[in-house]
GROMACS .gro file of C-alpha atoms in nm:
model
  229
    1MET     CA    1  -4.165  -0.155  -1.908
    2SER     CA    2  -4.347  -0.171  -1.579
    3SER     CA    3  -4.374  -0.547  -1.605
    4PHE     CA    4  -3.998  -0.576  -1.665
    5LYS     CA    5  -3.922  -0.371  -1.352
    6ASP     CA    6  -4.145  -0.601  -1.154
    7SER     CA    7  -3.987  -0.914  -1.298
    8ASN     CA    8  -3.747  -1.142  -1.111
    9LEU     CA    9  -3.480  -1.078  -1.374
   10PHE     CA   10  -3.479  -0.704  -1.313
   11GLN     CA   11  -3.468  -0.752  -0.936
   12ALA     CA   12  -3.181  -0.998  -0.971
   13TRP     CA   13  -2.981  -0.753  -1.182
   14LEU     CA   14  -3.057  -0.472  -0.937
   15VAL     CA   15  -2.929  -0.679  -0.644
   16LEU     CA   16  -2.618  -0.769  -0.842
   17LEU     CA   17  -2.547  -0.405  -0.929
   18LEU     CA   18  -2.598  -0.290  -0.569
   19ALA     CA   19  -2.373  -0.568  -0.439
   20THR     CA   20  -2.103  -0.471  -0.689
   21ALA     CA   21  -2.128  -0.105  -0.593
   22PHE     CA   22  -2.106  -0.181  -0.221
   23GLY     CA   23  -1.817  -0.419  -0.284
   24CYS     CA   24  -1.622  -0.157  -0.477
   25ALA     CA   25  -1.690   0.101  -0.205
   26LEU     CA   26  -1.569  -0.133   0.069
   27ALA     CA   27  -1.260  -0.223  -0.133
   28GLY     CA   28  -1.182   0.147  -0.171
   29VAL     CA   29  -1.219   0.209   0.200
   30GLN     CA   30  -0.998  -0.091   0.280
   31THR     CA   31  -0.732   0.027   0.036
   32LYS     CA   32  -0.727   0.369   0.197
   33LEU     CA   33  -0.742   0.256   0.559
   34GLY     CA   34  -0.526  -0.056   0.525
   35PRO     CA   35  -0.189   0.119   0.576
   36VAL     CA   36  -0.330   0.316   0.870
   37ILE     CA   37  -0.458   0.000   1.037
   38GLU     CA   38  -0.122  -0.175   0.991
   39ALA     CA   39   0.065   0.127   1.129
   40ASN     CA   40  -0.158   0.123   1.437
   41LYS     CA   41  -0.093  -0.249   1.485
   42THR     CA   42   0.281  -0.189   1.463
   43ARG     CA   43   0.263   0.082   1.729
   44GLU     CA   44   0.055  -0.145   1.951
   45THR     CA   45   0.303  -0.428   1.897
   46LEU     CA   46   0.598  -0.214   2.002
   47ALA     CA   47   0.410  -0.098   2.310
   48LYS     CA   48   0.338  -0.458   2.413
   49ILE     CA   49   0.686  -0.603   2.359
   50PRO     CA   50   0.834  -0.512   2.701
   51ALA     CA   51   0.551  -0.685   2.891
   52LEU     CA   52   0.552  -0.984   2.656
   53VAL     CA   53   0.924  -1.037   2.709
   54LEU     CA   54   0.985  -0.924   3.067
   55GLY     CA   55   0.640  -0.956   3.225
   56GLU     CA   56   0.420  -0.666   3.326
   57ASP     CA   57   0.587  -0.605   3.663
   58GLN     CA   58   0.942  -0.582   3.529
   59ALA     CA   59   0.828  -0.387   3.224
   60GLY     CA   60   0.657  -0.136   3.452
   61GLN     CA   61   0.964  -0.107   3.669
   62LEU     CA   62   1.179  -0.048   3.361
   63SER     CA   63   0.945   0.229   3.248
   64ARG     CA   64   0.952   0.396   3.589
   65GLN     CA   65   1.332   0.396   3.571
   66LYS     CA   66   1.309   0.575   3.235
   67LYS     CA   67   1.478   0.280   3.066
   68SER     CA   68   1.370   0.088   2.759
   69LEU     CA   69   1.442  -0.221   2.558
   70SER     CA   70   1.637  -0.200   2.235
   71ILE     CA   71   1.425  -0.369   1.969
   72THR     CA   72   1.520  -0.496   1.627
   73SER     CA   73   1.297  -0.666   1.374
   74ARG     CA   74   1.366  -0.941   1.125
   75THR     CA   75   1.166  -1.158   0.890
   76ILE     CA   76   1.183  -1.535   0.919
   77GLU     CA   77   1.088  -1.726   0.606
   78ILE     CA   78   0.951  -2.078   0.634
   79GLU     CA   79   0.882  -2.310   0.342
   80ARG     CA   80   0.681  -2.631   0.385
   81ASN     CA   81   0.546  -2.841   0.099
   82GLY     CA   82   0.634  -2.567  -0.146
   83ILE     CA   83   0.440  -2.302   0.046
   84LYS     CA   84   0.626  -2.004   0.190
   85LYS     CA   85   0.523  -1.828   0.507
   86PHE     CA   86   0.678  -1.520   0.664
   87TYR     CA   87   0.694  -1.426   1.032
   88THR     CA   88   0.789  -1.086   1.168
   89VAL     CA   89   1.005  -1.136   1.477
   90TYR     CA   90   1.118  -0.868   1.720
   91ASP     CA   91   1.439  -0.931   1.917
   92ALA     CA   92   1.447  -0.739   2.245
   93PHE     CA   93   1.771  -0.642   2.420
   94LEU     CA   94   1.813  -0.515   2.774
   95GLU     CA   95   2.138  -0.329   2.834
   96GLY     CA   96   2.304  -0.513   2.546
   97THR     CA   97   2.184  -0.861   2.642
   98LEU     CA   98   1.921  -1.050   2.445
   99ALA     CA   99   1.614  -1.065   2.670
  100GLY     CA  100   1.368  -1.243   2.444
  101HIS     CA  101   1.167  -1.247   2.125
  102VAL     CA  102   0.818  -1.154   2.014
  103ALA     CA  103   0.672  -1.315   1.702
  104LYS     CA  104   0.372  -1.186   1.513
  105ALA     CA  105   0.155  -1.471   1.384
  106SER     CA  106  -0.194  -1.536   1.253
  107GLY     CA  107  -0.434  -1.815   1.171
  108GLN     CA  108  -0.799  -1.895   1.116
  109GLY     CA  109  -1.034  -1.856   1.410
  110TYR     CA  110  -1.399  -1.952   1.442
  111ALA     CA  111  -1.528  -1.636   1.274
  112ASP     CA  112  -1.227  -1.483   1.099
  113LYS     CA  113  -0.852  -1.450   1.112
  114ILE     CA  114  -0.686  -1.417   1.453
  115GLU     CA  115  -0.362  -1.218   1.485
  116LEU     CA  116  -0.149  -1.255   1.794
  117LEU     CA  117   0.187  -1.170   1.948
  118LEU     CA  118   0.383  -1.453   2.107
  119GLY     CA  119   0.661  -1.380   2.354
  120LEU     CA  120   0.947  -1.628   2.404
  121ASP     CA  121   1.254  -1.612   2.625
  122ALA     CA  122   1.604  -1.558   2.484
  123ASP     CA  123   1.663  -1.931   2.428
  124ALA     CA  124   1.308  -1.985   2.294
  125ARG     CA  125   1.255  -2.247   2.564
  126ALA     CA  126   0.947  -2.101   2.729
  127ILE     CA  127   0.653  -1.874   2.649
  128THR     CA  128   0.681  -1.538   2.822
  129GLY     CA  129   0.365  -1.370   2.696
  130LEU     CA  130   0.064  -1.384   2.467
  131PHE     CA  131  -0.141  -1.095   2.332
  132ILE     CA  132  -0.431  -1.101   2.087
  133LEU     CA  133  -0.364  -0.826   1.835
  134ASP     CA  134  -0.679  -0.865   1.629
  135GLN     CA  135  -0.984  -1.093   1.633
  136LYS     CA  136  -1.349  -1.102   1.530
  137GLU     CA  137  -1.467  -1.397   1.739
  138THR     CA  138  -1.820  -1.423   1.883
  139PRO     CA  139  -1.882  -1.152   2.146
  140GLY     CA  140  -1.915  -1.296   2.496
  141LEU     CA  141  -1.777  -1.632   2.386
  142GLY     CA  142  -1.487  -1.662   2.147
  143ASN     CA  143  -1.373  -1.304   2.198
  144ARG     CA  144  -1.282  -1.395   2.555
  145ILE     CA  145  -0.948  -1.508   2.412
  146ILE     CA  146  -0.844  -1.146   2.467
  147GLU     CA  147  -0.893  -1.173   2.844
  148LYS     CA  148  -0.576  -1.178   3.050
  149PRO     CA  149  -0.671  -1.468   3.284
  150TRP     CA  150  -0.715  -1.700   2.986
  151ARG     CA  151  -0.401  -1.579   2.806
  152ASP     CA  152  -0.196  -1.614   3.123
  153GLN     CA  153  -0.236  -1.991   3.101
  154PHE     CA  154   0.032  -1.986   2.833
  155LEU     CA  155   0.292  -1.818   3.054
  156LYS     CA  156   0.599  -2.031   3.130
  157LYS     CA  157   0.473  -2.316   2.913
  158SER     CA  158   0.763  -2.509   2.760
  159SER     CA  159   0.819  -2.470   2.388
  160ALA     CA  160   0.942  -2.829   2.376
  161THR     CA  161   0.596  -2.978   2.425
  162ARG     CA  162   0.293  -2.930   2.203
  163LEU     CA  163   0.008  -2.755   2.384
  164VAL     CA  164  -0.337  -2.915   2.388
  165VAL     CA  165  -0.678  -2.771   2.473
  166VAL     CA  166  -0.892  -2.951   2.730
  167LYS     CA  167  -1.243  -2.894   2.860
  168GLY     CA  168  -1.253  -2.841   3.234
  169ASN     CA  169  -0.963  -2.770   3.464
  170SER     CA  170  -0.628  -2.836   3.303
  171GLY     CA  171  -0.399  -3.058   3.501
  172LYS     CA  172  -0.091  -3.128   3.291
  173ASP     CA  173   0.183  -2.881   3.210
  174ASN     CA  174   0.099  -2.876   2.840
  175GLU     CA  175  -0.278  -2.833   2.880
  176ILE     CA  176  -0.480  -2.517   2.814
  177ASP     CA  177  -0.828  -2.488   2.963
  178ALA     CA  178  -1.082  -2.409   2.689
  179ILE     CA  179  -1.313  -2.112   2.718
  180SER     CA  180  -1.662  -2.239   2.797
  181GLY     CA  181  -1.870  -2.234   2.480
  182ALA     CA  182  -1.572  -2.134   2.266
  183THR     CA  183  -1.360  -2.445   2.226
  184ILE     CA  184  -1.292  -2.372   1.859
  185SER     CA  185  -1.154  -2.024   1.935
  186SER     CA  186  -0.943  -2.169   2.217
  187ARG     CA  187  -0.803  -2.436   1.987
  188SER     CA  188  -0.739  -2.180   1.714
  189VAL     CA  189  -0.518  -1.966   1.936
  190THR     CA  190  -0.339  -2.269   2.077
  191GLY     CA  191  -0.286  -2.404   1.727
  192ILE     CA  192  -0.134  -2.075   1.610
  193VAL     CA  193   0.101  -2.080   1.909
  194ASN     CA  194   0.206  -2.440   1.841
  195LYS     CA  195   0.265  -2.380   1.471
  196THR     CA  196   0.458  -2.060   1.530
  197ILE     CA  197   0.694  -2.229   1.774
  198THR     CA  198   0.743  -2.525   1.539
  199ASP     CA  199   0.814  -2.297   1.244
  200ILE     CA  200   1.055  -2.046   1.396
  201LYS     CA  201   1.211  -2.193   1.711
  202ALA     CA  202   1.525  -2.320   1.538
  203GLN     CA  203   1.591  -1.980   1.384
  204LEU     CA  204   1.519  -1.792   1.706
  205ILE     CA  205   1.801  -1.960   1.892
  206THR     CA  206   2.039  -1.849   1.617
  207PRO     CA  207   2.179  -1.512   1.724
  208PRO     CA  208   2.068  -1.212   1.515
  209LYS     CA  209   2.322  -1.093   1.257
  210GLU     CA  210   2.437  -0.786   1.444
  211THR     CA  211   2.567  -0.764   1.799
  212ALA     CA  212   2.348  -0.639   2.078
  213ASP     CA  213   2.568  -0.331   2.131
  214LYS     CA  214   2.533  -0.226   1.770
  215GLN     CA  215   2.160  -0.288   1.775
  216GLU     CA  216   2.116  -0.083   2.089
  217THR     CA  217   2.313   0.204   1.939
  218SER     CA  218   2.106   0.191   1.621
  219GLN     CA  219   1.778   0.234   1.804
  220ASN     CA  220   1.897   0.490   2.055
  221GLU     CA  221   2.050   0.715   1.790
  222ASN     CA  222   1.774   0.692   1.533
  223GLY     CA  223   1.473   0.641   1.755
  224LYS     CA  224   1.357   0.363   1.524
  225ILE     CA  225   1.364  -0.012   1.511
  226LYS     CA  226   1.664  -0.154   1.333
  227GLU     CA  227   1.565  -0.414   1.075
  228ASN     CA  228   1.772  -0.724   1.003
  229THR     CA  229   1.716  -0.860   0.654
   0.00000   0.00000   0.00000
């Protein structure tokens, strides 16, 4: 019996059993915390929408005036090569007029999935904001995609031209300067932005189903986001 416990076979089975137990425990934790994490992301998204659409200065001014945007959400479905993809898009209205859109998107980064929020103006012609909602990139390198100076490079970029990442100072209107030592993370974010615009731009410029006045009333009366389906 002692020789069996000391054997490679026993140790292999022990490692397998421990790995299975830890895996089941982690799956249980994820199942329990998953809805909480998503709810927190939704709250963070709603908090970021004014700045992503209007810019931080105007969003701050709006807040000081005790005013707010009316926000509705809708799901845009894209199908390419038989594969369906869904984007959550928030349409923001200011005093009944469509002010812009914020799309939630994700894609593969260097280390793991990157989730971001992309702001576009009412006509989806230019980028108005970019926020990294979730990432697990390398600390001190790839995770610098969350820093405002780097994200601000995307502001006012045209949605008509594909963005490209360059090393060194960017010179052209469609160029994004890569983070030193984190070119892959820089390209990942830029790629997500490009793909999101390509996928949803045509549907963004189509007015939402309901009128702005009705949408504004829906949110103000219920205190919730009105969903268009």
